[in-house]
Amino acid sequence: QVQLVESGGGLVQAGGSLRLSCANSGRTFSYVMGWFRQAPGKEREFVAAITWTGGNTNYADSVKGRFTISRDNAKNTVYLQMNSLTPEDTAVYYCAGGPSWNRDYRGYSDWGQGTQVTVSS
């Protein structure tokens, strides 16, 4: 059974940075890790994804050039480095895992509990 645990959210001023972590206690082989976010009243949206094997990455256009997804195989942890944050990035951020590339949250079977990111103007 896969358990995903996020950490690293918080309050930051616009223009600042945060790094989110997602510790994976289970599957890594043939596994894709993704970050999604959900703001109040909005649908959960794709942010970034990375393959556990190979480290291929994919980003939403809204975060490309500002966010970086990476993984540490030794620690079984995926990171989301977020720079140049804006108030529009405010949301609950979720770590997710699944068997294949997917920008649709319904394609992921494993989810963390979520971590709040708030960007003040």
PDB file of N, CA, C and O in Angstrom, residues 46-117:
ATOM      1  N   PHE A  46      -3.861  20.232 -12.483  1.00  0.00           N
ATOM      2  CA  PHE A  46      -2.520  19.697 -12.628  1.00  0.00           C
ATOM      3  C   PHE A  46      -1.484  20.797 -12.476  1.00  0.00           C
ATOM      4  O   PHE A  46      -1.663  21.906 -12.988  1.00  0.00           O
ATOM      5  N   VAL A  47      -0.390  20.469 -11.787  1.00  0.00           N
ATOM      6  CA  VAL A  47       0.717  21.414 -11.635  1.00  0.00           C
ATOM      7  C   VAL A  47       1.973  20.869 -12.324  1.00  0.00           C
ATOM      8  O   VAL A  47       2.561  21.522 -13.175  1.00  0.00           O
ATOM      9  N   ALA A  48       2.381  19.656 -11.940  1.00  0.00           N
ATOM     10  CA  ALA A  48       3.605  19.083 -12.497  1.00  0.00           C
ATOM     11  C   ALA A  48       3.613  17.584 -12.234  1.00  0.00           C
ATOM     12  O   ALA A  48       2.911  17.101 -11.342  1.00  0.00           O
ATOM     13  N   ALA A  49       4.421  16.859 -13.010  1.00  0.00           N
ATOM     14  CA  ALA A  49       4.558  15.423 -12.817  1.00  0.00           C
ATOM     15  C   ALA A  49       5.967  14.986 -13.175  1.00  0.00           C
ATOM     16  O   ALA A  49       6.658  15.656 -13.948  1.00  0.00           O
ATOM     17  N   ILE A  50       6.366  13.858 -12.607  1.00  0.00           N
ATOM     18  CA  ILE A  50       7.694  13.309 -12.868  1.00  0.00           C
ATOM     19  C   ILE A  50       7.616  11.793 -12.828  1.00  0.00           C
ATOM     20  O   ILE A  50       6.892  11.230 -11.997  1.00  0.00           O
ATOM     21  N   THR A  51       8.332  11.133 -13.731  1.00  0.00           N
ATOM     22  CA  THR A  51       8.411   9.681 -13.667  1.00  0.00           C
ATOM     23  C   THR A  51       9.468   9.288 -12.650  1.00  0.00           C
ATOM     24  O   THR A  51      10.530   9.903 -12.577  1.00  0.00           O
ATOM     25  N   TRP A  52       9.121   8.253 -11.868  1.00  0.00           N
ATOM     26  CA  TRP A  52      10.087   7.858 -10.838  1.00  0.00           C
ATOM     27  C   TRP A  52      11.354   7.295 -11.469  1.00  0.00           C
ATOM     28  O   TRP A  52      12.467   7.557 -11.022  1.00  0.00           O
ATOM     29  N   THR A  53      11.175   6.523 -12.530  1.00  0.00           N
ATOM     30  CA  THR A  53      12.310   5.985 -13.273  1.00  0.00           C
ATOM     31  C   THR A  53      12.579   6.889 -14.466  1.00  0.00           C
ATOM     32  O   THR A  53      11.693   7.091 -15.291  1.00  0.00           O
ATOM     33  N   GLY A  54      13.714   7.475 -14.561  1.00  0.00           N
ATOM     34  CA  GLY A  54      14.050   8.334 -15.691  1.00  0.00           C
ATOM     35  C   GLY A  54      13.946   9.810 -15.398  1.00  0.00           C
ATOM     36  O   GLY A  54      14.680  10.622 -15.965  1.00  0.00           O
ATOM     37  N   GLY A  55      13.034  10.173 -14.513  1.00  0.00           N
ATOM     38  CA  GLY A  55      12.935  11.574 -14.124  1.00  0.00           C
ATOM     39  C   GLY A  55      12.380  12.507 -15.173  1.00  0.00           C
ATOM     40  O   GLY A  55      12.641  13.709 -15.153  1.00  0.00           O
ATOM     41  N   ASN A  56      11.611  11.984 -16.129  1.00  0.00           N
ATOM     42  CA  ASN A  56      10.975  12.865 -17.108  1.00  0.00           C
ATOM     43  C   ASN A  56       9.947  13.746 -16.412  1.00  0.00           C
ATOM     44  O   ASN A  56       9.229  13.296 -15.521  1.00  0.00           O
ATOM     45  N   THR A  57       9.862  15.017 -16.841  1.00  0.00           N
ATOM     46  CA  THR A  57       8.985  15.961 -16.177  1.00  0.00           C
ATOM     47  C   THR A  57       7.985  16.592 -17.138  1.00  0.00           C
ATOM     48  O   THR A  57       8.185  16.615 -18.346  1.00  0.00           O
ATOM     49  N   ASN A  58       6.925  17.121 -16.555  1.00  0.00           N
ATOM     50  CA  ASN A  58       5.873  17.787 -17.315  1.00  0.00           C
ATOM     51  C   ASN A  58       5.257  18.848 -16.421  1.00  0.00           C
ATOM     52  O   ASN A  58       5.076  18.606 -15.218  1.00  0.00           O
ATOM     53  N   TYR A  59       4.947  20.016 -16.999  1.00  0.00           N
ATOM     54  CA  TYR A  59       4.448  21.132 -16.194  1.00  0.00           C
ATOM     55  C   TYR A  59       3.203  21.756 -16.817  1.00  0.00           C
ATOM     56  O   TYR A  59       3.046  21.790 -18.031  1.00  0.00           O
ATOM     57  N   ALA A  60       2.364  22.296 -15.965  1.00  0.00           N
ATOM     58  CA  ALA A  60       1.279  23.144 -16.444  1.00  0.00           C
ATOM     59  C   ALA A  60       1.879  24.446 -16.956  1.00  0.00           C
ATOM     60  O   ALA A  60       2.885  24.932 -16.429  1.00  0.00           O
ATOM     61  N   ASP A  61       1.258  25.032 -17.965  1.00  0.00           N
ATOM     62  CA  ASP A  61       1.776  26.277 -18.529  1.00  0.00           C
ATOM     63  C   ASP A  61       1.852  27.391 -17.486  1.00  0.00           C
ATOM     64  O   ASP A  61       2.741  28.237 -17.530  1.00  0.00           O
ATOM     65  N   SER A  62       0.928  27.375 -16.550  1.00  0.00           N
ATOM     66  CA  SER A  62       0.850  28.451 -15.557  1.00  0.00           C
ATOM     67  C   SER A  62       2.034  28.465 -14.589  1.00  0.00           C
ATOM     68  O   SER A  62       2.279  29.474 -13.928  1.00  0.00           O
ATOM     69  N   VAL A  63       2.755  27.348 -14.497  1.00  0.00           N
ATOM     70  CA  VAL A  63       3.869  27.282 -13.545  1.00  0.00           C
ATOM     71  C   VAL A  63       5.211  27.066 -14.228  1.00  0.00           C
ATOM     72  O   VAL A  63       6.257  27.105 -13.574  1.00  0.00           O
ATOM     73  N   LYS A  64       5.196  26.847 -15.533  1.00  0.00           N
ATOM     74  CA  LYS A  64       6.426  26.563 -16.263  1.00  0.00           C
ATOM     75  C   LYS A  64       7.399  27.730 -16.118  1.00  0.00           C
ATOM     76  O   LYS A  64       7.029  28.891 -16.275  1.00  0.00           O
ATOM     77  N   GLY A  65       8.633  27.402 -15.784  1.00  0.00           N
ATOM     78  CA  GLY A  65       9.642  28.432 -15.578  1.00  0.00           C
ATOM     79  C   GLY A  65       9.710  28.954 -14.154  1.00  0.00           C
ATOM     80  O   GLY A  65      10.672  29.636 -13.784  1.00  0.00           O
ATOM     81  N   ARG A  66       8.699  28.657 -13.351  1.00  0.00           N
ATOM     82  CA  ARG A  66       8.703  29.109 -11.945  1.00  0.00           C
ATOM     83  C   ARG A  66       8.804  27.935 -10.975  1.00  0.00           C
ATOM     84  O   ARG A  66       9.402  28.062  -9.907  1.00  0.00           O
ATOM     85  N   PHE A  67       8.177  26.823 -11.324  1.00  0.00           N
ATOM     86  CA  PHE A  67       8.167  25.644 -10.451  1.00  0.00           C
ATOM     87  C   PHE A  67       9.073  24.568 -11.047  1.00  0.00           C
ATOM     88  O   PHE A  67       9.181  24.424 -12.265  1.00  0.00           O
ATOM     89  N   THR A  68       9.681  23.789 -10.158  1.00  0.00           N
ATOM     90  CA  THR A  68      10.517  22.671 -10.584  1.00  0.00           C
ATOM     91  C   THR A  68      10.177  21.441  -9.754  1.00  0.00           C
ATOM     92  O   THR A  68      10.198  21.500  -8.521  1.00  0.00           O
ATOM     93  N   ILE A  69       9.876  20.358 -10.446  1.00  0.00           N
ATOM     94  CA  ILE A  69       9.617  19.094  -9.765  1.00  0.00           C
ATOM     95  C   ILE A  69      10.872  18.237  -9.873  1.00  0.00           C
ATOM     96  O   ILE A  69      11.538  18.215 -10.918  1.00  0.00           O
ATOM     97  N   SER A  70      11.187  17.544  -8.786  1.00  0.00           N
ATOM     98  CA  SER A  70      12.379  16.689  -8.782  1.00  0.00           C
ATOM     99  C   SER A  70      12.144  15.532  -7.822  1.00  0.00           C
ATOM    100  O   SER A  70      11.177  15.542  -7.059  1.00  0.00           O
ATOM    101  N   ARG A  71      13.026  14.547  -7.886  1.00  0.00           N
ATOM    102  CA  ARG A  71      12.889  13.425  -6.960  1.00  0.00           C
ATOM    103  C   ARG A  71      14.250  13.018  -6.437  1.00  0.00           C
ATOM    104  O   ARG A  71      15.265  13.193  -7.104  1.00  0.00           O
ATOM    105  N   ASP A  72      14.229  12.453  -5.236  1.00  0.00           N
ATOM    106  CA  ASP A  72      15.427  11.909  -4.608  1.00  0.00           C
ATOM    107  C   ASP A  72      15.153  10.431  -4.399  1.00  0.00           C
ATOM    108  O   ASP A  72      14.389  10.052  -3.493  1.00  0.00           O
ATOM    109  N   ASN A  73      15.766   9.597  -5.239  1.00  0.00           N
ATOM    110  CA  ASN A  73      15.483   8.167  -5.176  1.00  0.00           C
ATOM    111  C   ASN A  73      15.898   7.564  -3.836  1.00  0.00           C
ATOM    112  O   ASN A  73      15.219   6.685  -3.298  1.00  0.00           O
ATOM    113  N   ALA A  74      16.991   8.034  -3.288  1.00  0.00           N
ATOM    114  CA  ALA A  74      17.481   7.469  -2.033  1.00  0.00           C
ATOM    115  C   ALA A  74      16.522   7.737  -0.881  1.00  0.00           C
ATOM    116  O   ALA A  74      16.400   6.943   0.049  1.00  0.00           O
ATOM    117  N   LYS A  75      15.819   8.880  -0.953  1.00  0.00           N
ATOM    118  CA  LYS A  75      14.903   9.249   0.125  1.00  0.00           C
ATOM    119  C   LYS A  75      13.453   8.936  -0.222  1.00  0.00           C
ATOM    120  O   LYS A  75      12.551   9.221   0.575  1.00  0.00           O
ATOM    121  N   ASN A  76      13.219   8.402  -1.436  1.00  0.00           N
ATOM    122  CA  ASN A  76      11.843   8.132  -1.880  1.00  0.00           C
ATOM    123  C   ASN A  76      10.959   9.370  -1.713  1.00  0.00           C
ATOM    124  O   ASN A  76       9.827   9.282  -1.230  1.00  0.00           O
ATOM    125  N   THR A  77      11.501  10.504  -2.118  1.00  0.00           N
ATOM    126  CA  THR A  77      10.803  11.772  -1.910  1.00  0.00           C
ATOM    127  C   THR A  77      10.787  12.578  -3.200  1.00  0.00           C
ATOM    128  O   THR A  77      11.782  12.611  -3.932  1.00  0.00           O
ATOM    129  N   VAL A  78       9.649  13.200  -3.462  1.00  0.00           N
ATOM    130  CA  VAL A  78       9.487  14.105  -4.591  1.00  0.00           C
ATOM    131  C   VAL A  78       9.327  15.523  -4.049  1.00  0.00           C
ATOM    132  O   VAL A  78       8.685  15.720  -3.012  1.00  0.00           O
ATOM    133  N   TYR A  79       9.910  16.469  -4.754  1.00  0.00           N
ATOM    134  CA  TYR A  79       9.887  17.857  -4.317  1.00  0.00           C
ATOM    135  C   TYR A  79       9.200  18.736  -5.371  1.00  0.00           C
ATOM    136  O   TYR A  79       9.227  18.425  -6.559  1.00  0.00           O
ATOM    137  N   LEU A  80       8.644  19.826  -4.902  1.00  0.00           N
ATOM    138  CA  LEU A  80       8.145  20.852  -5.796  1.00  0.00           C
ATOM    139  C   LEU A  80       8.718  22.177  -5.309  1.00  0.00           C
ATOM    140  O   LEU A  80       8.279  22.702  -4.278  1.00  0.00           O
ATOM    141  N   GLN A  81       9.704  22.670  -6.026  1.00  0.00           N
ATOM    142  CA  GLN A  81      10.283  23.961  -5.712  1.00  0.00           C
ATOM    143  C   GLN A  81       9.467  25.033  -6.419  1.00  0.00           C
ATOM    144  O   GLN A  81       9.329  24.998  -7.643  1.00  0.00           O
ATOM    145  N   MET A  82       8.935  25.965  -5.647  1.00  0.00           N
ATOM    146  CA  MET A  82       8.059  26.995  -6.193  1.00  0.00           C
ATOM    147  C   MET A  82       8.696  28.364  -5.983  1.00  0.00           C
ATOM    148  O   MET A  82       8.917  28.773  -4.842  1.00  0.00           O
ATOM    149  N   ASN A  83       9.002  29.025  -7.075  1.00  0.00           N
ATOM    150  CA  ASN A  83       9.610  30.353  -7.027  1.00  0.00           C
ATOM    151  C   ASN A  83       8.673  31.383  -7.647  1.00  0.00           C
ATOM    152  O   ASN A  83       7.740  31.038  -8.365  1.00  0.00           O
ATOM    153  N   SER A  84       8.956  32.646  -7.381  1.00  0.00           N
ATOM    154  CA  SER A  84       8.170  33.750  -7.939  1.00  0.00           C
ATOM    155  C   SER A  84       6.677  33.536  -7.728  1.00  0.00           C
ATOM    156  O   SER A  84       5.872  33.681  -8.643  1.00  0.00           O
ATOM    157  N   LEU A  85       6.335  33.193  -6.517  1.00  0.00           N
ATOM    158  CA  LEU A  85       4.936  32.884  -6.207  1.00  0.00           C
ATOM    159  C   LEU A  85       4.056  34.122  -6.305  1.00  0.00           C
ATOM    160  O   LEU A  85       4.499  35.245  -5.992  1.00  0.00           O
ATOM    161  N   THR A  86       2.841  33.912  -6.738  1.00  0.00           N
ATOM    162  CA  THR A  86       1.836  34.975  -6.831  1.00  0.00           C
ATOM    163  C   THR A  86       0.601  34.556  -6.035  1.00  0.00           C
ATOM    164  O   THR A  86       0.429  33.371  -5.726  1.00  0.00           O
ATOM    165  N   PRO A  87      -0.274  35.504  -5.700  1.00  0.00           N
ATOM    166  CA  PRO A  87      -1.504  35.143  -4.975  1.00  0.00           C
ATOM    167  C   PRO A  87      -2.337  34.097  -5.726  1.00  0.00           C
ATOM    168  O   PRO A  87      -3.068  33.329  -5.086  1.00  0.00           O
ATOM    169  N   GLU A  88      -2.213  34.053  -7.036  1.00  0.00           N
ATOM    170  CA  GLU A  88      -2.965  33.064  -7.824  1.00  0.00           C
ATOM    171  C   GLU A  88      -2.480  31.631  -7.579  1.00  0.00           C
ATOM    172  O   GLU A  88      -3.148  30.677  -7.967  1.00  0.00           O
ATOM    173  N   ASP A  89      -1.334  31.487  -6.950  1.00  0.00           N
ATOM    174  CA  ASP A  89      -0.828  30.154  -6.614  1.00  0.00           C
ATOM    175  C   ASP A  89      -1.392  29.641  -5.290  1.00  0.00           C
ATOM    176  O   ASP A  89      -1.121  28.493  -4.913  1.00  0.00           O
ATOM    177  N   THR A  90      -2.148  30.457  -4.597  1.00  0.00           N
ATOM    178  CA  THR A  90      -2.749  30.049  -3.333  1.00  0.00           C
ATOM    179  C   THR A  90      -3.715  28.894  -3.548  1.00  0.00           C
ATOM    180  O   THR A  90      -4.624  28.981  -4.372  1.00  0.00           O
ATOM    181  N   ALA A  91      -3.498  27.809  -2.816  1.00  0.00           N
ATOM    182  CA  ALA A  91      -4.324  26.605  -2.966  1.00  0.00           C
ATOM    183  C   ALA A  91      -3.851  25.558  -1.968  1.00  0.00           C
ATOM    184  O   ALA A  91      -2.802  25.721  -1.332  1.00  0.00           O
ATOM    185  N   VAL A  92      -4.629  24.487  -1.876  1.00  0.00           N
ATOM    186  CA  VAL A  92      -4.135  23.289  -1.206  1.00  0.00           C
ATOM    187  C   VAL A  92      -3.412  22.464  -2.272  1.00  0.00           C
ATOM    188  O   VAL A  92      -3.969  22.199  -3.341  1.00  0.00           O
ATOM    189  N   TYR A  93      -2.184  22.084  -1.973  1.00  0.00           N
ATOM    190  CA  TYR A  93      -1.370  21.322  -2.908  1.00  0.00           C
ATOM    191  C   TYR A  93      -1.354  19.852  -2.484  1.00  0.00           C
ATOM    192  O   TYR A  93      -1.121  19.540  -1.317  1.00  0.00           O
ATOM    193  N   TYR A  94      -1.609  18.993  -3.467  1.00  0.00           N
ATOM    194  CA  TYR A  94      -1.681  17.564  -3.220  1.00  0.00           C
ATOM    195  C   TYR A  94      -0.612  16.829  -4.015  1.00  0.00           C
ATOM    196  O   TYR A  94      -0.389  17.108  -5.192  1.00  0.00           O
ATOM    197  N   CYS A  95      -0.010  15.878  -3.375  1.00  0.00           N
ATOM    198  CA  CYS A  95       0.893  14.945  -4.028  1.00  0.00           C
ATOM    199  C   CYS A  95       0.072  13.731  -4.456  1.00  0.00           C
ATOM    200  O   CYS A  95      -0.814  13.285  -3.713  1.00  0.00           O
ATOM    201  N   ALA A  96       0.363  13.195  -5.645  1.00  0.00           N
ATOM    202  CA  ALA A  96      -0.393  12.060  -6.146  1.00  0.00           C
ATOM    203  C   ALA A  96       0.532  11.084  -6.852  1.00  0.00           C
ATOM    204  O   ALA A  96       1.587  11.474  -7.356  1.00  0.00           O
ATOM    205  N   GLY A  97       0.099   9.836  -6.915  1.00  0.00           N
ATOM    206  CA  GLY A  97       0.877   8.823  -7.610  1.00  0.00           C
ATOM    207  C   GLY A  97      -0.013   7.934  -8.455  1.00  0.00           C
ATOM    208  O   GLY A  97      -1.167   7.666  -8.090  1.00  0.00           O
ATOM    209  N   GLY A  98       0.515   7.500  -9.591  1.00  0.00           N
ATOM    210  CA  GLY A  98      -0.262   6.648 -10.471  1.00  0.00           C
ATOM    211  C   GLY A  98       0.628   5.912 -11.452  1.00  0.00           C
ATOM    212  O   GLY A  98       1.830   6.162 -11.506  1.00  0.00           O
ATOM    213  N   PRO A  99       0.048   5.041 -12.250  1.00  0.00           N
ATOM    214  CA  PRO A  99       0.835   4.167 -13.119  1.00  0.00           C
ATOM    215  C   PRO A  99       1.285   4.795 -14.436  1.00  0.00           C
ATOM    216  O   PRO A  99       2.116   4.213 -15.138  1.00  0.00           O
ATOM    217  N   SER A 100       0.748   5.953 -14.801  1.00  0.00           N
ATOM    218  CA  SER A 100       1.103   6.501 -16.104  1.00  0.00           C
ATOM    219  C   SER A 100       0.946   8.012 -16.117  1.00  0.00           C
ATOM    220  O   SER A 100       0.313   8.605 -15.241  1.00  0.00           O
ATOM    221  N   TRP A 101       1.521   8.624 -17.157  1.00  0.00           N
ATOM    222  CA  TRP A 101       1.419  10.066 -17.334  1.00  0.00           C
ATOM    223  C   TRP A 101      -0.057  10.477 -17.428  1.00  0.00           C
ATOM    224  O   TRP A 101      -0.828   9.899 -18.155  1.00  0.00           O
ATOM    225  N   ASN A 102      -0.421  11.507 -16.704  1.00  0.00           N
ATOM    226  CA  ASN A 102      -1.789  11.987 -16.768  1.00  0.00           C
ATOM    227  C   ASN A 102      -1.877  13.378 -16.180  1.00  0.00           C
ATOM    228  O   ASN A 102      -1.381  13.617 -15.077  1.00  0.00           O
ATOM    229  N   ARG A 103      -2.508  14.277 -16.891  1.00  0.00           N
ATOM    230  CA  ARG A 103      -2.765  15.609 -16.345  1.00  0.00           C
ATOM    231  C   ARG A 103      -4.131  15.686 -15.669  1.00  0.00           C
ATOM    232  O   ARG A 103      -4.479  16.706 -15.090  1.00  0.00           O
ATOM    233  N   ASP A 104      -4.881  14.640 -15.765  1.00  0.00           N
ATOM    234  CA  ASP A 104      -6.200  14.575 -15.135  1.00  0.00           C
ATOM    235  C   ASP A 104      -6.055  13.908 -13.780  1.00  0.00           C
ATOM    236  O   ASP A 104      -5.530  12.788 -13.678  1.00  0.00           O
ATOM    237  N   TYR A 105      -6.541  14.581 -12.731  1.00  0.00           N
ATOM    238  CA  TYR A 105      -6.371  14.041 -11.383  1.00  0.00           C
ATOM    239  C   TYR A 105      -7.033  12.668 -11.242  1.00  0.00           C
ATOM    240  O   TYR A 105      -6.625  11.862 -10.404  1.00  0.00           O
ATOM    241  N   ARG A 106      -8.026  12.375 -12.064  1.00  0.00           N
ATOM    242  CA  ARG A 106      -8.711  11.085 -11.949  1.00  0.00           C
ATOM    243  C   ARG A 106      -7.841   9.929 -12.411  1.00  0.00           C
ATOM    244  O   ARG A 106      -8.186   8.769 -12.199  1.00  0.00           O
ATOM    245  N   GLY A 107      -6.704  10.228 -13.016  1.00  0.00           N
ATOM    246  CA  GLY A 107      -5.792   9.174 -13.437  1.00  0.00           C
ATOM    247  C   GLY A 107      -4.816   8.740 -12.363  1.00  0.00           C
ATOM    248  O   GLY A 107      -3.992   7.858 -12.595  1.00  0.00           O
ATOM    249  N   TYR A 108      -4.914   9.345 -11.187  1.00  0.00           N
ATOM    250  CA  TYR A 108      -4.007   9.012 -10.094  1.00  0.00           C
ATOM    251  C   TYR A 108      -4.754   8.277  -8.997  1.00  0.00           C
ATOM    252  O   TYR A 108      -5.839   8.678  -8.592  1.00  0.00           O
ATOM    253  N   SER A 109      -4.153   7.192  -8.506  1.00  0.00           N
ATOM    254  CA  SER A 109      -4.826   6.338  -7.536  1.00  0.00           C
ATOM    255  C   SER A 109      -4.427   6.617  -6.092  1.00  0.00           C
ATOM    256  O   SER A 109      -5.145   6.251  -5.169  1.00  0.00           O
ATOM    257  N   ASP A 110      -3.275   7.233  -5.921  1.00  0.00           N
ATOM    258  CA  ASP A 110      -2.758   7.444  -4.566  1.00  0.00           C
ATOM    259  C   ASP A 110      -2.618   8.936  -4.309  1.00  0.00           C
ATOM    260  O   ASP A 110      -2.112   9.663  -5.163  1.00  0.00           O
ATOM    261  N   TRP A 111      -3.020   9.365  -3.101  1.00  0.00           N
ATOM    262  CA  TRP A 111      -3.041  10.792  -2.783  1.00  0.00           C
ATOM    263  C   TRP A 111      -2.525  11.053  -1.386  1.00  0.00           C
ATOM    264  O   TRP A 111      -2.765  10.257  -0.463  1.00  0.00           O
ATOM    265  N   GLY A 112      -1.840  12.177  -1.249  1.00  0.00           N
ATOM    266  CA  GLY A 112      -1.481  12.651   0.070  1.00  0.00           C
ATOM    267  C   GLY A 112      -2.627  13.439   0.669  1.00  0.00           C
ATOM    268  O   GLY A 112      -3.675  13.621   0.049  1.00  0.00           O
ATOM    269  N   GLN A 113      -2.398  13.948   1.868  1.00  0.00           N
ATOM    270  CA  GLN A 113      -3.462  14.636   2.603  1.00  0.00           C
ATOM    271  C   GLN A 113      -3.609  16.094   2.199  1.00  0.00           C
ATOM    272  O   GLN A 113      -4.612  16.737   2.532  1.00  0.00           O
ATOM    273  N   GLY A 114      -2.632  16.630   1.504  1.00  0.00           N
ATOM    274  CA  GLY A 114      -2.673  18.023   1.068  1.00  0.00           C
ATOM    275  C   GLY A 114      -1.956  18.942   2.034  1.00  0.00           C
ATOM    276  O   GLY A 114      -1.902  18.685   3.239  1.00  0.00           O
ATOM    277  N   THR A 115      -1.399  20.019   1.492  1.00  0.00           N
ATOM    278  CA  THR A 115      -0.737  21.029   2.306  1.00  0.00           C
ATOM    279  C   THR A 115      -1.103  22.409   1.769  1.00  0.00           C
ATOM    280  O   THR A 115      -1.107  22.630   0.556  1.00  0.00           O
ATOM    281  N   GLN A 116      -1.431  23.315   2.672  1.00  0.00           N
ATOM    282  CA  GLN A 116      -1.900  24.642   2.276  1.00  0.00           C
ATOM    283  C   GLN A 116      -0.735  25.545   1.914  1.00  0.00           C
ATOM    284  O   GLN A 116       0.243  25.644   2.665  1.00  0.00           O
ATOM    285  N   VAL A 117      -0.870  26.204   0.769  1.00  0.00           N
ATOM    286  CA  VAL A 117       0.070  27.242   0.356  1.00  0.00           C
ATOM    287  C   VAL A 117      -0.729  28.533   0.196  1.00  0.00           C
ATOM    288  O   VAL A 117      -1.701  28.575  -0.556  1.00  0.00           O
TER     289      VAL A 117
END
